[in-house]
Coordinates of C-alpha atoms in Angstrom, one line a residue:
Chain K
X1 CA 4.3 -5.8 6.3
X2 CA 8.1 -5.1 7.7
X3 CA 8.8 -3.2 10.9
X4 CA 11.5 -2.8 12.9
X5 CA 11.5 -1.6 16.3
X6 CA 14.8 0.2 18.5
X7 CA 13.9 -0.8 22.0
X8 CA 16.2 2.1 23.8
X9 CA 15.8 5.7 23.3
X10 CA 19.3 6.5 24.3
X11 CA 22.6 4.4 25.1
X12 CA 25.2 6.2 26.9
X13 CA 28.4 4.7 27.1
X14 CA 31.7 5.8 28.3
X15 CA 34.6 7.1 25.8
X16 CA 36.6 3.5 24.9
X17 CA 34.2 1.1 26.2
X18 CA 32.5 -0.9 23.7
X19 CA 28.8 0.2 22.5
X20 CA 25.5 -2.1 21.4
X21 CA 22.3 -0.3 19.6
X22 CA 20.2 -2.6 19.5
X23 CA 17.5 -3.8 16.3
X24 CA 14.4 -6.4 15.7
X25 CA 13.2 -6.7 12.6
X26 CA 9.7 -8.0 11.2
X27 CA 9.5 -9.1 7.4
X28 CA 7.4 -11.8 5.4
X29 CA 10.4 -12.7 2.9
X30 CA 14.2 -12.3 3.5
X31 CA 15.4 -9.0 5.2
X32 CA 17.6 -6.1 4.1
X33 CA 19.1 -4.9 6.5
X34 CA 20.7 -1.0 7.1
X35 CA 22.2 0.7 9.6
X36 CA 22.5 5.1 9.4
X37 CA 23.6 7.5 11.5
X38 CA 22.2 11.4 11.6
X39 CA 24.3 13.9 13.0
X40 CA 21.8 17.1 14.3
X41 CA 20.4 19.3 11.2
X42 CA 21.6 17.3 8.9
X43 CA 20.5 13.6 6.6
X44 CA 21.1 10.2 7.0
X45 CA 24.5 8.6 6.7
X46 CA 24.5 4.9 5.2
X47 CA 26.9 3.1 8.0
X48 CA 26.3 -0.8 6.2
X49 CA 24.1 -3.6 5.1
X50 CA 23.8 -7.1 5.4
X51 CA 21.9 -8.8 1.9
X52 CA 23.3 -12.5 2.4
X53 CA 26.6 -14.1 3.4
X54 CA 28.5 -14.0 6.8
X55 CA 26.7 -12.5 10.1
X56 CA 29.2 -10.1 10.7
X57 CA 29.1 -7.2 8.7
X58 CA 31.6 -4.2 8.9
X59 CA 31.0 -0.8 7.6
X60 CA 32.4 2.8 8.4
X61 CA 33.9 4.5 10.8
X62 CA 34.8 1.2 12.9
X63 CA 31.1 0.1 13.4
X64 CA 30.1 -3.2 12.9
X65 CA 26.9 -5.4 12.9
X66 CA 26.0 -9.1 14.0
X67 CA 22.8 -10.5 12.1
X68 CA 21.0 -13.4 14.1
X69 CA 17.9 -14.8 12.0
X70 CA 17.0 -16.9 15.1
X71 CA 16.8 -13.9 17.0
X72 CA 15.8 -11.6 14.0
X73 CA 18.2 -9.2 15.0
X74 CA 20.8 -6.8 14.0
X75 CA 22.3 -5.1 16.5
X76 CA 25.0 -2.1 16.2
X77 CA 28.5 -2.3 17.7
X78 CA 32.0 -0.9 18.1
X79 CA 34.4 -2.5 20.3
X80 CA 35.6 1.0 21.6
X81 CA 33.7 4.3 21.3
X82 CA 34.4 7.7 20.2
X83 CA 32.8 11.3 21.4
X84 CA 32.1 11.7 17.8
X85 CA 30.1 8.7 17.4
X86 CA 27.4 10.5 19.5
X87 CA 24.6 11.0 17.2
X88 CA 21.0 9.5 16.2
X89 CA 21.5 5.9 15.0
X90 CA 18.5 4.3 13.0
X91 CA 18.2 0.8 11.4
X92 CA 16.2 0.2 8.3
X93 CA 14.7 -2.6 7.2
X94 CA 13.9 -3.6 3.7
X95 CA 11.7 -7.1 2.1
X96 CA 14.2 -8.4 -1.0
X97 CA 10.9 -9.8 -3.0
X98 CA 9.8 -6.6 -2.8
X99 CA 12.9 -4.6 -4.6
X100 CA 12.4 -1.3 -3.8
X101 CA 8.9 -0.3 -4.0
X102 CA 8.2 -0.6 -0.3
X103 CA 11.0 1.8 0.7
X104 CA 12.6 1.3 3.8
X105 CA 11.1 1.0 7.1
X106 CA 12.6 2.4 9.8
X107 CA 13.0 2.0 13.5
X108 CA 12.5 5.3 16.1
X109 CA 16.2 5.7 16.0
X110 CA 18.4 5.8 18.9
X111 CA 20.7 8.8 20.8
X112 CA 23.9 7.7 21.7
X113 CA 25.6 9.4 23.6
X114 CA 29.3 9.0 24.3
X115 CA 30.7 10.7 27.8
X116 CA 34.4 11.7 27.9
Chain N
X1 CA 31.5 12.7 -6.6
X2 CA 28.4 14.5 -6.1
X3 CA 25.9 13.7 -3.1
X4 CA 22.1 13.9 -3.4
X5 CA 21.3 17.7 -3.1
X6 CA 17.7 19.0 -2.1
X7 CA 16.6 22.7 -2.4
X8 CA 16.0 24.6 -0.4
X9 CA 16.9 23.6 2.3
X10 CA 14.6 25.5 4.4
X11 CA 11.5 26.6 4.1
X12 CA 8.5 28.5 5.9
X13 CA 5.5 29.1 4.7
X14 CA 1.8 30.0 5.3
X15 CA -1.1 27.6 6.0
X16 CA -2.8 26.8 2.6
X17 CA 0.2 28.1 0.3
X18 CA 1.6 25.2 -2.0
X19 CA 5.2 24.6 -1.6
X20 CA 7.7 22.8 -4.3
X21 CA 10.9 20.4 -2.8
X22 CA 13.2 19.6 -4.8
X23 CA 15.4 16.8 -4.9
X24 CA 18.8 16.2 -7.4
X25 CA 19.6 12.5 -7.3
X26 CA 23.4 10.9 -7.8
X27 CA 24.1 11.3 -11.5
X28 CA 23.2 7.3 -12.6
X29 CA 21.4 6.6 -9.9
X30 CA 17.7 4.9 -11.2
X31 CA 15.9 4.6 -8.5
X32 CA 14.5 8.1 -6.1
X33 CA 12.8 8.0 -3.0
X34 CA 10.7 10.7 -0.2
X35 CA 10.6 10.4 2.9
X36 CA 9.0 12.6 5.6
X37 CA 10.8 13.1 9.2
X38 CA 8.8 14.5 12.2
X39 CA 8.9 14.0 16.1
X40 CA 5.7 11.9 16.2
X41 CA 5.9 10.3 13.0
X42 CA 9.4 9.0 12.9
X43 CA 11.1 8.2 9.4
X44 CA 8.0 7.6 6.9
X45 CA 8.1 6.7 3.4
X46 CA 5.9 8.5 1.1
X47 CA 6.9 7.6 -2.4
X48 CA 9.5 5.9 -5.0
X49 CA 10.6 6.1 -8.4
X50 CA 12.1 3.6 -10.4
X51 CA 13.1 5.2 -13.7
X52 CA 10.7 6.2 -16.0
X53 CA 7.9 4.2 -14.1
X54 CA 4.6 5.7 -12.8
X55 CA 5.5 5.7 -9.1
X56 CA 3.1 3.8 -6.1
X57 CA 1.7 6.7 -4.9
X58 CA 0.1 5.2 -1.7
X59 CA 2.4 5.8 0.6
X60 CA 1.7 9.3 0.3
X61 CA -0.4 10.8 3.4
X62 CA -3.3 12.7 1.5
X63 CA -4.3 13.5 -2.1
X64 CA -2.4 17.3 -1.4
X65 CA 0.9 15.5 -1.9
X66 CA 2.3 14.7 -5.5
X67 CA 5.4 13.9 -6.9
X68 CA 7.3 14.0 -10.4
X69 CA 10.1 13.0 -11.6
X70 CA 11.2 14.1 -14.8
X71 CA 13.6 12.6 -17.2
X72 CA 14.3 9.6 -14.7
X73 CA 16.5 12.1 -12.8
X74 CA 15.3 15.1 -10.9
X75 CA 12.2 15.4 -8.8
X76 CA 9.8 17.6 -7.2
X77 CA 7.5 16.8 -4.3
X78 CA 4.3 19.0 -4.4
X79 CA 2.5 20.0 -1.1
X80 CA -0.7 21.9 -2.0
X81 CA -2.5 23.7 0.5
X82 CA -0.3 23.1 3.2
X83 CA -1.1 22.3 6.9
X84 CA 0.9 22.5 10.0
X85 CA 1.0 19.0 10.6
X86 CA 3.2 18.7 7.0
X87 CA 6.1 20.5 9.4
X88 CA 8.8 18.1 8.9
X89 CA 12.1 17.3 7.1
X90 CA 11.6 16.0 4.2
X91 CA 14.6 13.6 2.7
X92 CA 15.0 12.5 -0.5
X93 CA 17.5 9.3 -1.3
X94 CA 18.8 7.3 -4.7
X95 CA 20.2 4.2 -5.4
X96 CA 21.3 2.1 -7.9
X97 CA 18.2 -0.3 -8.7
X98 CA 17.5 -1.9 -4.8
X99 CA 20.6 -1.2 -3.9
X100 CA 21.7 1.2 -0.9
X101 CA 19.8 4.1 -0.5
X102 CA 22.0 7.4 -0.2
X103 CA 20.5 10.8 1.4
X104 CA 19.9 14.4 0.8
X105 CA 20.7 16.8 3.3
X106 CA 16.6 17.2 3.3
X107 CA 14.7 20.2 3.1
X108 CA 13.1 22.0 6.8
X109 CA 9.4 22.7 6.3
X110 CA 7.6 25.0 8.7
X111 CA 4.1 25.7 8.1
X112 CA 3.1 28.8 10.6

């Protein structure tokens, strides 16, 4: 079985300061690993993805992500943050042996919420 | 190029009707996926298709939910007799085969 759990509800952070959302995973094999954003009333926007390679993975809009297998994390950051970032951030979780048939799992998702 | 599009994308109905979602995957895309989205539940999967495949149905909550998928490209979730705990969003996404999942705008379902 794969979970993933999103400890915080919400992360507030001050316009230009730098931002964390955090992510644990759980998965029997080796994880695939998503972050997406959802803006209100509307789906899920793919952010990026870590399959293999480095630990540092970059995707859009600025965002970045650090994968730690020690730690079995994968936490969310941008070095500064925008008002428009605010929104509902989830990370997804996939098992590669089991291609796609399990779907993804997701965490609870977390609001951030940027203040001017 | 075109996006994954779901139709409607609202829809209210009465307890016990049957209600059809639709879902239009990305043009080449082999791979189509459900999911459900309500406050208690979180995101839950309910069902993929990989092609022409039979699809796992098991991740589907109860024997009132179906799915088809016809030609390998568009599908329709089936919701017979609906409840009021089915209220949700319903998403569909597509990839390329296990690749990243893209997704639908999702349809609103509100059963009164």
């Amino acid at each position: 079985a794969q979970s993933v759990a999103q400890p915080e509800d919400q992360v507030n952070v001050a316009e230009g300061n730098p931002l964390t959302v955090k992510c644990t995973y759980s998965v029997s094999g080796n994880p695939y690993l998503f972050w997406y954003v959802q803006y209100p009333n509307r789906g899920l926007q793919f952010l990026l993805k870590y399959i293999t390679g480095d630990n540092l993975v970059k995707g859009s809009y600025g965002f970045e992500a650090e994968f730690n297998k020690s730690q079995t994390s994968f936490h969310l950051k941008k070095p500064s943050a925008l008002v428009s970032d605010s929104a509902l951030y989830f990370c997804a979780v996939r098992d590669l042996r089991r291609g796609g048939a399990d779907g993804l799992t997701f965490g609870k998702g977390t609001h951030l919420i940027i203040q001017p | 190029g075109a996006g994954v599009s779901q139709s409607p994308s609202n829809k209210v109905t009465e307890k016990g009707k049957d209600v059809e979602l639709r879902c239009d995957p990305i043009s080449g895309h082999t791979a189509l996926y459900w999911y459900r989205q309500s406050l208690g539940q979180g995101l839950e999967f309910l069902i993929y298709f990989q092609g022409n495949s039979a699809p796992d149905k098991s991740g589907l909550p109860s024997d009132r939910f179906s799915a088809e998928r016809t030609g390998g490209s568009v599908s329709t979730l089936t919701i017979q007799r609906t409840q009021q705990e089915d209220s949700a969003v319903y998403l569909c996404a597509s990839s390329s085969f296990s690749d990243t999942q893209y997704f639908g705008p999702g349809t609103r379902l509100t059963v009164l």
